[in-house]
Each structure stands twice: as C-alpha cells, then as structure tokens.
XYZ file of C-alpha atoms in Angstrom:
297
model
C 103.271 135.795 83.650
C 101.945 133.845 80.655
C 99.218 135.354 78.471
C 97.245 133.255 75.984
C 94.597 134.577 73.562
C 92.109 132.189 71.946
C 88.888 132.292 69.904
C 87.081 129.009 70.686
C 83.623 128.062 69.431
C 80.441 128.908 71.351
C 79.918 125.362 72.647
C 83.350 125.302 74.286
C 82.748 128.759 75.765
C 79.431 127.649 77.251
C 81.007 124.459 78.628
C 83.847 126.429 80.227
C 81.434 128.880 81.872
C 79.379 126.020 83.283
C 82.450 124.080 84.453
C 83.972 127.030 86.344
C 80.836 128.965 87.303
C 81.816 128.924 90.986
C 84.967 130.921 90.129
C 83.117 133.803 88.443
C 84.198 137.240 89.687
C 83.105 140.807 88.910
C 84.915 142.857 86.255
C 84.763 146.598 85.593
C 85.660 146.095 81.942
C 82.420 146.563 79.934
C 83.786 144.438 77.092
C 84.184 141.367 79.323
C 81.154 139.054 79.514
C 82.610 136.582 82.044
C 85.646 136.896 84.309
C 87.088 133.997 86.317
C 89.638 133.876 89.130
C 91.085 130.385 89.024
C 94.042 128.762 90.827
C 97.112 130.277 89.148
C 95.231 132.043 86.376
C 92.541 134.550 85.424
C 90.284 134.021 82.423
C 88.455 136.809 80.596
C 85.736 135.923 78.087
C 84.821 138.928 75.953
C 81.459 139.605 74.315
C 83.247 139.156 70.984
C 84.004 135.531 71.880
C 87.708 136.134 72.445
C 89.262 134.465 75.513
C 92.345 135.808 77.312
C 94.059 133.649 79.931
C 96.779 135.071 82.189
C 98.905 133.564 84.951
C 101.381 130.810 85.675
C 98.789 128.101 84.987
C 97.169 129.804 81.989
C 98.236 127.022 79.617
C 96.634 124.366 81.838
C 93.207 126.030 81.621
C 93.750 126.884 77.933
C 93.974 123.138 77.319
C 90.216 123.077 77.946
C 89.839 124.841 74.587
C 92.278 122.498 72.824
C 95.363 124.664 73.322
C 98.597 122.668 73.424
C 101.717 124.158 74.963
C 104.903 123.508 73.060
C 107.317 121.399 75.068
C 111.039 121.586 74.546
C 111.588 117.998 75.615
C 109.403 115.045 76.655
C 109.028 114.087 80.277
C 111.247 111.017 80.537
C 110.707 110.735 84.300
C 107.487 108.801 83.748
C 108.893 106.248 81.302
C 108.745 103.603 83.998
C 106.058 101.896 86.125
C 104.764 104.883 88.083
C 102.097 105.270 90.751
C 100.457 108.649 91.108
C 97.757 109.983 93.394
C 95.547 113.045 93.419
C 92.527 114.349 95.301
C 89.344 116.163 94.256
C 86.782 117.930 96.421
C 89.135 119.646 98.825
C 88.010 123.094 97.673
C 84.308 122.312 97.457
C 81.961 123.035 100.341
C 79.425 120.449 99.219
C 80.354 116.856 98.460
C 83.006 114.528 99.781
C 86.755 114.276 99.348
C 87.914 111.745 96.746
C 91.483 110.438 96.590
C 92.703 108.002 93.940
C 96.042 106.265 93.376
C 96.796 104.693 89.980
C 99.589 102.607 88.445
C 100.534 103.437 84.857
C 103.310 101.746 82.884
C 104.888 102.979 79.606
C 102.838 100.517 77.555
C 99.663 102.479 78.432
C 101.070 105.894 77.511
C 100.044 105.857 73.840
C 96.498 104.711 74.589
C 96.043 107.268 77.369
C 97.251 110.130 75.179
C 94.919 109.025 72.362
C 92.021 109.151 74.826
C 92.960 112.722 75.709
C 93.875 111.998 79.320
C 95.078 115.107 81.130
C 94.576 117.194 84.252
C 90.898 116.901 85.259
C 90.710 120.684 85.821
C 91.139 121.178 82.057
C 88.402 118.699 81.061
C 84.643 119.160 80.944
C 82.531 117.144 83.354
C 81.077 115.339 80.327
C 84.579 114.310 79.236
C 85.393 113.216 82.785
C 82.312 110.991 82.888
C 83.260 109.532 79.486
C 86.875 108.779 80.399
C 86.528 107.552 83.986
C 84.812 104.185 83.253
C 87.437 103.359 80.580
C 90.280 104.181 82.955
C 88.751 102.314 85.886
C 88.380 99.202 83.724
C 91.929 99.218 82.337
C 94.214 100.907 84.868
C 95.050 99.401 88.309
C 93.859 101.927 90.852
C 92.555 102.430 94.381
C 89.778 104.949 94.972
C 88.700 106.315 98.350
C 85.794 108.624 99.102
C 85.374 110.411 102.409
C 81.743 111.510 102.512
C 80.911 114.918 104.034
C 79.388 113.217 107.091
C 82.517 111.144 107.695
C 84.749 114.103 106.835
C 83.102 116.180 109.569
C 83.504 113.342 112.060
C 87.204 112.989 111.223
C 87.796 116.746 111.549
C 85.991 116.734 114.895
C 88.262 113.900 116.082
C 91.385 116.041 115.709
C 92.399 115.861 112.062
C 92.750 119.033 109.988
C 92.264 119.625 106.254
C 95.891 118.703 105.473
C 96.253 115.671 107.736
C 93.016 114.228 106.323
C 94.509 114.335 102.836
C 97.778 112.825 104.044
C 95.831 109.931 105.576
C 93.775 109.336 102.423
C 96.707 109.534 100.000
C 98.755 107.191 102.182
C 95.891 104.704 102.469
C 95.144 104.717 98.726
C 98.810 104.142 97.880
C 99.156 101.483 100.592
C 96.120 99.537 99.365
C 97.288 99.660 95.742
C 100.702 98.349 96.780
C 98.962 95.602 98.758
C 97.202 94.578 95.529
C 100.621 93.807 94.016
C 101.500 97.080 92.283
C 105.248 97.380 91.747
C 106.084 100.988 90.855
C 109.589 102.317 90.349
C 108.394 105.768 91.397
C 105.467 107.195 93.384
C 104.291 110.782 92.825
C 101.677 112.701 94.799
C 100.269 115.950 93.458
C 101.683 118.257 96.130
C 99.153 119.839 98.484
C 101.590 120.561 101.330
C 105.319 120.547 102.046
C 107.332 117.321 102.320
C 108.039 118.093 105.978
C 104.364 118.555 106.744
C 103.443 115.366 104.901
C 106.016 113.335 106.822
C 104.922 114.867 110.125
C 101.320 113.758 109.674
C 102.316 110.467 108.056
C 103.969 109.339 111.325
C 100.508 109.178 112.902
C 99.149 106.757 110.288
C 98.958 103.026 110.980
C 99.569 101.656 107.480
C 103.125 102.420 106.391
C 105.175 101.331 103.363
C 108.858 101.635 102.529
C 108.584 102.943 98.940
C 109.882 106.522 98.658
C 107.385 109.139 97.522
C 107.763 112.408 95.641
C 105.484 115.388 96.216
C 105.434 117.507 93.085
C 103.374 120.585 92.199
C 101.219 120.418 89.055
C 101.976 116.704 88.843
C 98.639 116.029 87.126
C 99.980 117.862 84.067
C 103.322 116.029 84.069
C 102.545 112.402 84.879
C 99.856 110.287 83.242
C 99.429 108.225 86.422
C 98.497 111.353 88.361
C 96.252 112.560 85.520
C 94.411 109.204 85.537
C 93.921 109.499 89.304
C 92.719 113.070 88.882
C 90.045 112.021 86.364
C 88.777 109.031 88.358
C 88.710 111.140 91.540
C 86.798 113.919 89.781
C 84.208 111.434 88.519
C 83.839 109.952 92.006
C 83.396 113.427 93.499
C 80.766 114.365 90.897
C 78.841 111.129 91.516
C 78.785 111.816 95.247
C 77.720 115.442 94.731
C 74.901 114.350 92.439
C 73.779 111.612 94.843
C 73.634 114.023 97.786
C 71.735 116.547 95.696
C 69.133 113.955 94.729
C 68.613 113.107 98.392
C 67.721 116.756 98.999
C 65.868 117.281 95.744
C 68.197 120.078 94.647
C 71.386 120.652 92.684
C 74.453 121.130 94.880
C 77.234 123.261 93.346
C 80.927 122.442 93.458
C 83.281 125.092 94.768
C 82.757 127.368 97.738
C 81.258 130.536 96.294
C 78.285 132.648 97.311
C 75.861 130.218 95.637
C 76.967 127.600 98.156
C 76.176 130.026 101.005
C 72.629 130.531 99.726
C 71.918 126.834 99.226
C 73.401 125.970 102.613
C 71.147 128.582 104.232
C 68.143 127.018 102.493
C 69.144 123.562 103.789
C 69.538 124.936 107.326
C 66.086 126.513 107.298
C 64.374 123.513 105.742
C 66.197 120.554 107.307
C 68.514 121.796 110.058
C 72.237 121.510 110.784
C 72.314 117.687 110.846
C 71.315 117.560 107.190
C 73.866 120.214 106.309
C 76.510 118.056 107.992
C 75.398 115.201 105.740
C 76.143 117.095 102.528
C 78.757 119.758 103.376
C 82.160 120.217 105.011
C 81.163 122.237 108.046
C 84.554 123.785 108.881
C 84.400 125.915 105.709
C 83.541 129.587 106.245
C 80.427 128.978 104.150
C 78.733 127.475 107.215
C 79.049 130.685 109.219
C 77.781 132.749 106.284
C 74.881 130.371 105.718
C 73.848 130.587 109.373
C 73.768 134.383 109.163
C 71.737 134.262 105.933
C 69.282 131.770 107.474
C 68.809 134.110 110.439
C 68.404 137.158 108.201
C 71.623 138.755 109.472
C 73.394 138.842 106.126
C-alpha cells in the first residue's frame, strides 16, 4: 500500500475538501480535521495542514496537490492515433451520466501535457471548467449525456447500471468513428470485465469492427482517455448545475447522506416525479429519502 505525505497550501486544501466533500467520513483521531474514503485511497488532512494519502491510488489523488509520481519508463502504448472513452456521473445520485470518446494523436501530446491534462478525479472543478472548452475546440470527440429522467426510463426498460454504460461507450465510439476517426487503438476505462462488456454489446444495434481494450485506471495512462474524462466531467457538472437551478437549490455530486436529505426535501416539496427528473432512482438514496420524508429515519 502506497503512503504519500504532503504539506500543500491552504487554498489547495480548501479546494480538495470542497471537491471531495461527499466522500468525507468520521475519524477517531483528534489530530485529523478531515478524513476521506475515496476509490482506492484514504486521505487524512490534519489540523497542522499535513496531508497523508494511503492506498493503491494514493498517487492519483496526490496529483491534485501537484504531486508527480516518478515513472521508470514512458508509456509508449499511446504513441499512435488512439481513441479513448470514459464516463462521469455513474457514482452520483443526482445528475446524469456523461460518456465521452476522444481521438488523440502524438502531435497533441506536448500541448495536452502543457495544459495539465490528467485524470479528472485529480483536478478541481474550476480546472475542469477551464480545460474542457479548449479540449472540445481542438480534439475530435463525441459526447453523450443521459439525463436522470432518461436514465430512469432506460433502467425501467430492462437495462442495468453496467449495460447502460456499455451502450453509451459503444455509441460514443461508433459515432466518432462515423465522423472519420481512424485510431490504431481504442481504450475504454474499464468499468466491468471484458466478458461482461461483450455480453451486453451483442444487444446493441450499432457495431464496429475495431478491437477495443478495457483497461483499469486508463485515464491516468492515456491522454485520449484523460481528455474524455475532463470533457465528461464538465458535461456532468453543467447538467448538475442546470438541474439545481430548475429546483432553486444546489444538488451535490456523489451519493452521501447530504443527497438523502436533499432528495427527501424534493420529495416533500415536489413529489417523486420531480425527483425522477434530477436523480437516478435505483440508488439506495431513494429509499432512504422516502423514509426521511415520512419521518421514519
């Protein structure tokens, strides 16, 4: 297990807390001000300002503070025209599901690295909003957004959380290929096994012959996937903000207890139809929110 200790400035600490607020967890250590349980890592922020990151993905979240992991050799697998896709919103109760496929060639690598392109989970929302328009203007891509309302309809029709993502990734890649993209390799940030992906893919209408690779943590290895991750994150944030404005409230990302409380408030004020307009109803948050709204929790 990797352990990284850092002492970032107060602005970065505040930005990190805000970015990952939904992942806050209790800690019995009196010296810890904030404790986070994140995918593949825990992050402890001490009252002194020291930050300790532990876990297999510690270095990925440490990148938020400017930490750069030493690499023994460059990734030569992306030194070719490469299409990569990623999704954002799958773990958030509120907001839609965004999937983006992008085509990056070696000639863009230097420019993308200068911009600071990387895994969207390691970037602040402000940085995401700054980068996304530049990437959308310069990089061939295909973005898809499944709104919460449509997401609920698709789930009700027989899809599940995995098959929905398979359908969206396949469609984004298919449409980008239809636009004339000619990749030598296609990488999807793995969210399921290859066997599972192929099983659900057989049910999709739009097929293509290009082989695909499902690879874990691909957003940190391939610039094409990182670009898709950033554009998808921006699209998700825009949708979350739009839905919040329709309700006159701020909708959180993630699926923590704050989401339960806000969902309960929406149920009491507007009813289940409105909740279906802004949230993914098959999450356990819906059941909790219903109990809170009825005073049973």
